[in-house]
């Protein structure tokens, strides 16, 4: 089974969740940034799990990434070296695998990124096998709320069972 957990992450929180999900799925899974998850890496994937931070109640945009701030001594500079999930999904080649979506956000945020992620994955032919998940951050640049990495690992294990 080829499983890829792909993420966009400005301060590493979504990346940490992605790594925990991949650990939960098992040794056949890898967590890759949107830069690392090239067409060649994705080709033939049986499962794609994709995640992004929530910006302005949705998927990050080029504008929200620019507005992210940081690098001011108080908040670290955001990592903008890998593409937005939005553009990664737009370029996703058609495939036949399964999929699941997640996001990192504040607990209170009324809507998020996962509906757009789910639509992008399904448009490319990856059928959803799970309700989307939100993992909670307690500040704009993190950290993750205590226990979220463990929840991510457990969800990864559930996804692995669902596709066996
Ligand atoms: C420009 C911007 C807009 C944001 N808007 C929201 C929002 O609408 N709802 C929310 O819950 N979090 C919002 N956040 C907080 C992000 O969810 C948080 O930065 C993210 O989960 C951190 O994950 P990362 O380290 O992987 O980027 C916003 C953050 C930024 C930088």
Coordinates of N, CA and C in Angstrom, one line a residue, residues 3-163:
X3 N 0.9 5.1 0.7 CA 0.2 6.2 1.4 C 1.0 7.4 1.5
X4 N 0.5 8.5 1.1 CA 1.2 9.8 1.2 C 0.4 10.8 2.0
X5 N 1.0 11.4 3.0 CA 0.3 12.5 3.8 C 1.0 13.8 3.4
X6 N 0.2 14.6 2.7 CA 0.8 15.8 2.1 C 0.3 17.0 2.9
X7 N 1.2 18.0 3.1 CA 0.8 19.1 3.9 C 1.4 20.4 3.4
X8 N 0.7 21.5 3.8 CA 1.2 22.9 3.7 C 1.3 23.3 5.2
X9 N 2.4 24.0 5.6 CA 2.6 24.3 7.0 C 3.5 25.5 7.1
X10 N 3.0 26.6 7.7 CA 3.8 27.8 7.8 C 4.7 27.8 9.0
X11 N 4.3 27.2 10.1 CA 5.1 27.2 11.3 C 5.3 25.8 11.9
X12 N 5.0 24.8 11.0 CA 5.3 23.4 11.4 C 4.3 22.6 12.2
X13 N 3.1 23.3 12.5 CA 2.1 22.5 13.2 C 1.4 21.5 12.3
X14 N 1.0 21.9 11.1 CA 0.3 21.0 10.2 C 1.3 19.9 9.8
X15 N 2.6 20.3 9.7 CA 3.6 19.3 9.3 C 3.8 18.2 10.5
X16 N 3.7 18.7 11.7 CA 3.8 17.7 12.8 C 2.6 16.8 12.9
X17 N 1.4 17.3 12.6 CA 0.2 16.5 12.5 C 0.4 15.5 11.4
X18 N 0.9 15.9 10.2 CA 1.0 15.0 9.1 C 2.0 13.9 9.4
X19 N 3.1 14.2 10.1 CA 4.0 13.1 10.5 C 3.4 12.1 11.4
X20 N 2.6 12.7 12.3 CA 1.9 11.8 13.3 C 0.9 10.9 12.6
X21 N 0.2 11.4 11.6 CA -0.8 10.6 10.9 C 0.0 9.5 10.1
X22 N 1.1 9.9 9.5 CA 1.9 8.9 8.7 C 2.4 7.8 9.6
X23 N 2.8 8.2 10.8 CA 3.3 7.2 11.8 C 2.2 6.2 12.1
X24 N 1.0 6.8 12.3 CA -0.2 6.0 12.6 C -0.6 5.0 11.5
X25 N -0.5 5.5 10.3 CA -0.8 4.6 9.2 C 0.2 3.4 9.1
X26 N 1.4 3.7 9.3 CA 2.4 2.6 9.3 C 3.6 2.9 8.5
X27 N 4.6 2.0 8.4 CA 5.8 2.3 7.8 C 5.7 2.5 6.3
X28 N 4.6 2.1 5.7 CA 4.4 2.3 4.3 C 4.0 3.8 3.9
X29 N 3.7 4.6 5.0 CA 3.3 6.0 4.7 C 4.4 7.0 4.9
X30 N 4.3 8.0 4.1 CA 5.3 9.1 4.2 C 4.6 10.4 4.3
X31 N 5.1 11.3 5.1 CA 4.6 12.7 5.2 C 5.5 13.6 4.3
X32 N 4.9 14.3 3.3 CA 5.6 15.1 2.4 C 5.0 16.5 2.3
X33 N 5.8 17.5 2.2 CA 5.3 18.9 2.0 C 4.8 19.0 0.5
X34 N 4.0 20.0 0.3 CA 3.5 20.2 -1.1 C 4.6 20.3 -2.1
X35 N 5.8 20.7 -1.7 CA 7.0 20.8 -2.6 C 7.5 19.4 -2.9
X36 N 7.5 18.6 -1.8 CA 8.1 17.2 -1.9 C 7.1 16.3 -2.7
X37 N 5.8 16.5 -2.5 CA 4.8 15.6 -3.1 C 4.6 15.9 -4.6
X38 N 5.7 15.6 -5.4 CA 5.6 15.8 -6.8 C 4.7 14.8 -7.5
X39 N 4.4 15.0 -8.7 CA 3.6 14.0 -9.5 C 4.2 12.6 -9.4
X40 N 5.5 12.6 -9.5 CA 6.2 11.2 -9.5 C 6.0 10.6 -8.1
X41 N 6.1 11.3 -7.1 CA 5.9 10.8 -5.7 C 4.5 10.3 -5.5
X42 N 3.5 11.0 -6.1 CA 2.1 10.7 -5.9 C 1.6 9.6 -6.8
X43 N 2.3 9.4 -7.9 CA 1.8 8.4 -8.9 C 1.5 7.1 -8.3
X44 N 0.3 6.6 -8.5 CA 0.0 5.2 -8.0 C -0.3 5.2 -6.5
X45 N -0.5 6.3 -5.9 CA -0.8 6.3 -4.4 C -2.2 5.6 -4.2
X46 N -2.2 4.7 -3.2 CA -3.5 4.1 -2.8 C -4.3 5.0 -1.9
X47 N -3.5 5.9 -1.1 CA -4.2 6.8 -0.2 C -3.4 8.1 -0.1
X48 N -4.2 9.2 -0.3 CA -3.6 10.5 -0.1 C -4.4 11.1 1.1
X49 N -3.7 11.5 2.1 CA -4.2 12.3 3.2 C -3.6 13.7 3.1
X50 N -4.5 14.7 2.9 CA -4.0 16.1 2.7 C -4.4 17.0 3.8
X51 N -3.5 17.9 4.2 CA -3.9 18.8 5.3 C -3.2 20.2 5.1
X52 N -3.9 21.2 5.7 CA -3.4 22.6 5.6 C -3.9 23.4 6.8
X53 N -3.2 24.5 7.1 CA -3.8 25.3 8.2 C -5.0 26.1 7.6
X54 N -5.9 26.5 8.5 CA -7.0 27.3 8.1 C -6.6 28.8 8.2
X55 N -6.8 29.5 7.0 CA -6.6 30.9 7.0 C -7.9 31.6 6.6
X56 N -8.3 32.6 7.3 CA -9.5 33.3 7.0 C -10.7 32.3 6.7
X57 N -10.9 31.4 7.6 CA -12.0 30.4 7.5 C -11.9 29.5 6.3
X58 N -10.8 29.4 5.6 CA -10.7 28.6 4.4 C -9.3 28.1 4.2
X59 N -9.0 27.6 3.0 CA -7.6 27.2 2.6 C -6.8 28.5 2.5
X60 N -5.5 28.4 2.9 CA -4.6 29.6 2.7 C -4.6 30.0 1.2
X61 N -4.5 31.3 1.0 CA -4.4 31.8 -0.4 C -3.1 32.5 -0.5
X62 N -2.7 32.9 -1.7 CA -1.4 33.6 -1.8 C -1.4 34.9 -0.9
X63 N -2.6 35.5 -0.9 CA -2.7 36.8 -0.1 C -2.6 36.5 1.4
X64 N -3.3 35.4 1.9 CA -3.2 35.2 3.3 C -1.8 34.7 3.7
X65 N -1.1 34.0 2.8 CA 0.2 33.6 3.1 C 1.1 34.8 3.2
X66 N 0.9 35.8 2.4 CA 1.7 37.1 2.4 C 1.4 37.8 3.7
X67 N 0.1 37.7 4.1 CA -0.3 38.5 5.3 C 0.0 37.8 6.6
X68 N 0.7 36.6 6.5 CA 0.8 35.8 7.7 C 1.6 36.5 8.8
X69 N 2.5 37.4 8.5 CA 3.3 38.1 9.5 C 4.4 37.2 10.0
X70 N 4.8 37.5 11.2 CA 5.9 36.8 11.8 C 7.3 37.4 11.4
X71 N 8.3 36.7 11.9 CA 9.7 37.2 11.6 C 9.9 38.5 12.3
X72 N 9.2 38.8 13.4 CA 9.3 40.1 14.1 C 9.9 40.0 15.5
X73 N 10.6 38.8 15.8 CA 11.1 38.7 17.1 C 10.2 38.0 18.1
X74 N 8.9 38.2 17.9 CA 7.8 37.6 18.7 C 7.4 36.3 18.1
X75 N 7.0 36.4 16.8 CA 6.6 35.2 16.1 C 7.6 34.8 15.1
X76 N 8.0 33.6 15.0 CA 9.0 33.2 14.0 C 8.5 33.5 12.5
X77 N 9.4 33.7 11.6 CA 9.1 33.9 10.2 C 8.4 32.7 9.7
X78 N 7.3 32.8 8.9 CA 6.6 31.6 8.3 C 7.5 31.0 7.2
X79 N 7.3 29.7 7.1 CA 8.0 29.0 6.0 C 7.1 29.0 4.8
X80 N 7.5 29.8 3.8 CA 6.7 29.9 2.6 C 7.4 29.2 1.4
X81 N 8.3 28.3 1.8 CA 9.2 27.7 0.7 C 8.4 26.6 -0.1
X82 N 7.4 26.1 0.4 CA 6.6 25.1 -0.3 C 5.3 25.7 -0.8
X83 N 4.7 25.2 -1.9 CA 3.5 25.9 -2.4 C 2.3 25.7 -1.5
X84 N 1.3 26.6 -1.7 CA 0.0 26.5 -1.0 C -0.7 25.2 -1.4
X85 N -1.4 24.6 -0.5 CA -2.2 23.4 -0.7 C -3.2 23.7 -1.9
X86 N -3.7 24.9 -1.9 CA -4.6 25.3 -3.0 C -4.0 25.0 -4.4
X87 N -2.8 25.5 -4.6 CA -2.2 25.3 -5.9 C -1.7 23.8 -6.1
X88 N -1.3 23.1 -5.0 CA -1.0 21.7 -5.1 C -2.2 20.9 -5.6
X89 N -3.4 21.2 -5.0 CA -4.6 20.5 -5.4 C -5.0 20.8 -6.8
X90 N -4.8 22.1 -7.2 CA -5.1 22.4 -8.6 C -4.3 21.7 -9.6
X91 N -3.1 21.3 -9.2 CA -2.2 20.6 -10.1 C -2.2 19.1 -10.0
X92 N -3.0 18.6 -9.1 CA -3.0 17.1 -8.8 C -3.5 16.3 -10.0
X93 N -2.7 15.4 -10.4 CA -3.0 14.6 -11.6 C -4.1 13.6 -11.2
X94 N -4.9 13.2 -12.2 CA -6.0 12.2 -11.9 C -5.4 10.9 -11.3
X95 N -6.1 10.3 -10.3 CA -5.6 9.1 -9.7 C -6.8 8.3 -9.3
X96 N -6.5 7.1 -8.8 CA -7.7 6.2 -8.5 C -7.7 5.8 -7.0
X97 N -6.9 6.5 -6.2 CA -6.8 6.0 -4.8 C -7.9 6.6 -3.9
X98 N -7.7 6.4 -2.6 CA -8.6 6.9 -1.6 C -8.0 8.1 -0.9
X99 N -8.9 8.8 -0.2 CA -8.4 10.1 0.4 C -9.0 10.4 1.7
X100 N -8.4 11.4 2.4 CA -8.9 12.0 3.6 C -8.3 13.3 3.8
X101 N -9.0 14.2 4.5 CA -8.6 15.6 4.6 C -8.5 16.0 6.1
X102 N -7.5 16.9 6.4 CA -7.5 17.5 7.7 C -7.0 18.9 7.7
X103 N -7.2 19.6 8.8 CA -6.7 21.0 8.9 C -6.2 21.2 10.3
X104 N -5.4 22.3 10.5 CA -5.1 22.8 11.8 C -5.8 24.2 12.0
X105 N -6.3 24.4 13.1 CA -7.1 25.7 13.3 C -7.3 25.9 14.8
X106 N -7.9 27.1 15.1 CA -8.3 27.3 16.5 C -9.6 26.5 16.7
X107 N -9.9 26.2 17.9 CA -11.1 25.4 18.3 C -12.3 26.1 17.8
X108 N -12.4 27.4 17.9 CA -13.6 28.2 17.6 C -13.9 28.5 16.2
X109 N -13.0 28.2 15.3 CA -13.1 28.7 13.9 C -14.4 28.0 13.3
X110 N -15.4 28.7 12.8 CA -16.6 28.1 12.3 C -16.5 27.3 11.1
X111 N -15.6 27.7 10.2 CA -15.4 26.9 9.0 C -13.9 26.8 8.7
X112 N -13.5 25.9 7.8 CA -12.1 25.7 7.6 C -11.7 25.3 6.2
X113 N -10.7 24.5 6.2 CA -10.0 24.2 4.9 C -10.4 22.9 4.3
X114 N -11.0 22.0 5.2 CA -11.1 20.6 4.7 C -12.2 20.4 3.6
X115 N -13.2 21.3 3.5 CA -14.1 21.1 2.4 C -13.5 21.3 1.1
X116 N -12.6 22.4 1.0 CA -11.9 22.7 -0.2 C -10.9 21.6 -0.5
X117 N -10.2 21.1 0.5 CA -9.3 20.0 0.3 C -10.0 18.7 -0.2
X118 N -11.1 18.4 0.4 CA -11.9 17.2 0.0 C -12.3 17.3 -1.4
X119 N -12.8 18.5 -1.8 CA -13.3 18.7 -3.2 C -12.1 18.5 -4.2
X120 N -11.0 19.1 -3.9 CA -9.8 19.0 -4.8 C -9.4 17.5 -4.9
X121 N -9.4 16.8 -3.8 CA -9.0 15.4 -3.9 C -10.0 14.5 -4.7
X122 N -11.2 14.8 -4.5 CA -12.3 14.0 -5.2 C -12.3 14.4 -6.7
X123 N -12.1 15.7 -7.0 CA -12.1 16.1 -8.4 C -11.0 15.3 -9.1
X124 N -9.9 15.0 -8.5 CA -8.8 14.2 -9.1 C -9.1 12.7 -9.1
X125 N -10.2 12.3 -8.5 CA -10.5 10.9 -8.5 C -10.2 10.1 -7.2
X126 N -9.8 10.8 -6.2 CA -9.5 10.2 -4.9 C -10.7 10.2 -4.0
X127 N -11.3 9.0 -3.8 CA -12.5 8.9 -3.1 C -12.3 9.0 -1.6
X128 N -13.1 9.8 -0.9 CA -13.0 10.0 0.5 C -13.4 8.8 1.3
X129 N -12.6 8.5 2.3 CA -12.9 7.3 3.2 C -13.1 7.7 4.7
X130 N -13.1 9.0 4.9 CA -13.2 9.4 6.3 C -13.8 10.8 6.4
X131 N -14.5 11.0 7.5 CA -14.9 12.4 7.9 C -13.6 13.2 8.1
X132 N -13.6 14.4 7.6 CA -12.4 15.3 7.8 C -12.2 15.6 9.3
X133 N -10.9 15.8 9.6 CA -10.5 16.1 11.0 C -9.9 17.5 11.1
X134 N -10.2 18.1 12.3 CA -9.5 19.3 12.7 C -8.6 19.0 13.9
X135 N -7.3 19.5 13.8 CA -6.4 19.4 14.9 C -6.2 20.8 15.4
X136 N -6.2 21.0 16.7 CA -6.3 22.3 17.3 C -4.9 22.9 17.7
X137 N -4.8 24.2 17.3 CA -3.6 24.9 17.7 C -4.1 25.9 18.8
X138 N -3.2 26.3 19.7 CA -3.6 27.3 20.7 C -3.1 28.7 20.4
X139 N -2.3 28.8 19.4 CA -1.8 30.2 19.0 C -1.6 30.2 17.5
X140 N -1.5 31.3 16.9 CA -1.4 31.4 15.4 C -0.2 30.7 14.9
X141 N 0.9 30.7 15.6 CA 2.1 29.9 15.1 C 2.2 28.6 15.9
X142 N 1.2 28.3 16.6 CA 1.2 27.1 17.5 C 1.4 27.4 18.9
X143 N 1.6 26.5 19.8 CA 1.8 25.1 19.5 C 0.4 24.4 19.3
X144 N 0.5 23.1 19.0 CA -0.7 22.2 19.0 C -1.1 22.1 20.4
X145 N -2.4 22.0 20.6 CA -3.0 21.7 21.9 C -2.5 20.3 22.4
X146 N -2.2 20.2 23.7 CA -1.7 18.9 24.2 C -2.7 17.8 23.8
X147 N -2.1 16.7 23.3 CA -2.8 15.5 22.9 C -3.2 15.4 21.5
X148 N -3.0 16.5 20.7 CA -3.4 16.5 19.3 C -2.6 15.5 18.5
X149 N -1.3 15.5 18.7 CA -0.4 14.6 18.0 C -0.8 13.1 18.2
X150 N -1.2 12.8 19.4 CA -1.6 11.4 19.7 C -2.9 11.1 18.9
X151 N -3.8 12.1 18.9 CA -5.1 12.0 18.2 C -4.8 11.7 16.7
X152 N -3.8 12.5 16.2 CA -3.5 12.3 14.8 C -2.9 10.9 14.5
X153 N -2.1 10.4 15.4 CA -1.5 9.1 15.2 C -2.7 8.1 15.2
X154 N -3.6 8.2 16.1 CA -4.7 7.3 16.2 C -5.6 7.3 15.0
X155 N -5.8 8.5 14.4 CA -6.6 8.7 13.2 C -5.9 8.0 12.0
X156 N -4.6 8.1 12.0 CA -3.8 7.4 11.0 C -4.0 5.9 11.0
X157 N -4.0 5.4 12.2 CA -4.2 4.0 12.4 C -5.6 3.5 12.0
X158 N -6.6 4.4 12.2 CA -8.0 4.1 11.8 C -8.0 4.1 10.2
X159 N -7.3 5.0 9.6 CA -7.3 5.1 8.1 C -6.7 3.8 7.6
X160 N -5.6 3.4 8.2 CA -4.9 2.2 7.7 C -5.9 1.0 7.8
X161 N -6.6 0.9 8.9 CA -7.6 -0.2 9.0 C -8.7 -0.1 8.0
X162 N -9.1 1.1 7.7 CA -10.2 1.3 6.8 C -9.9 0.9 5.3
X163 N -8.6 0.9 5.0 CA -8.3 0.6 3.6 C -7.7 -0.8 3.4

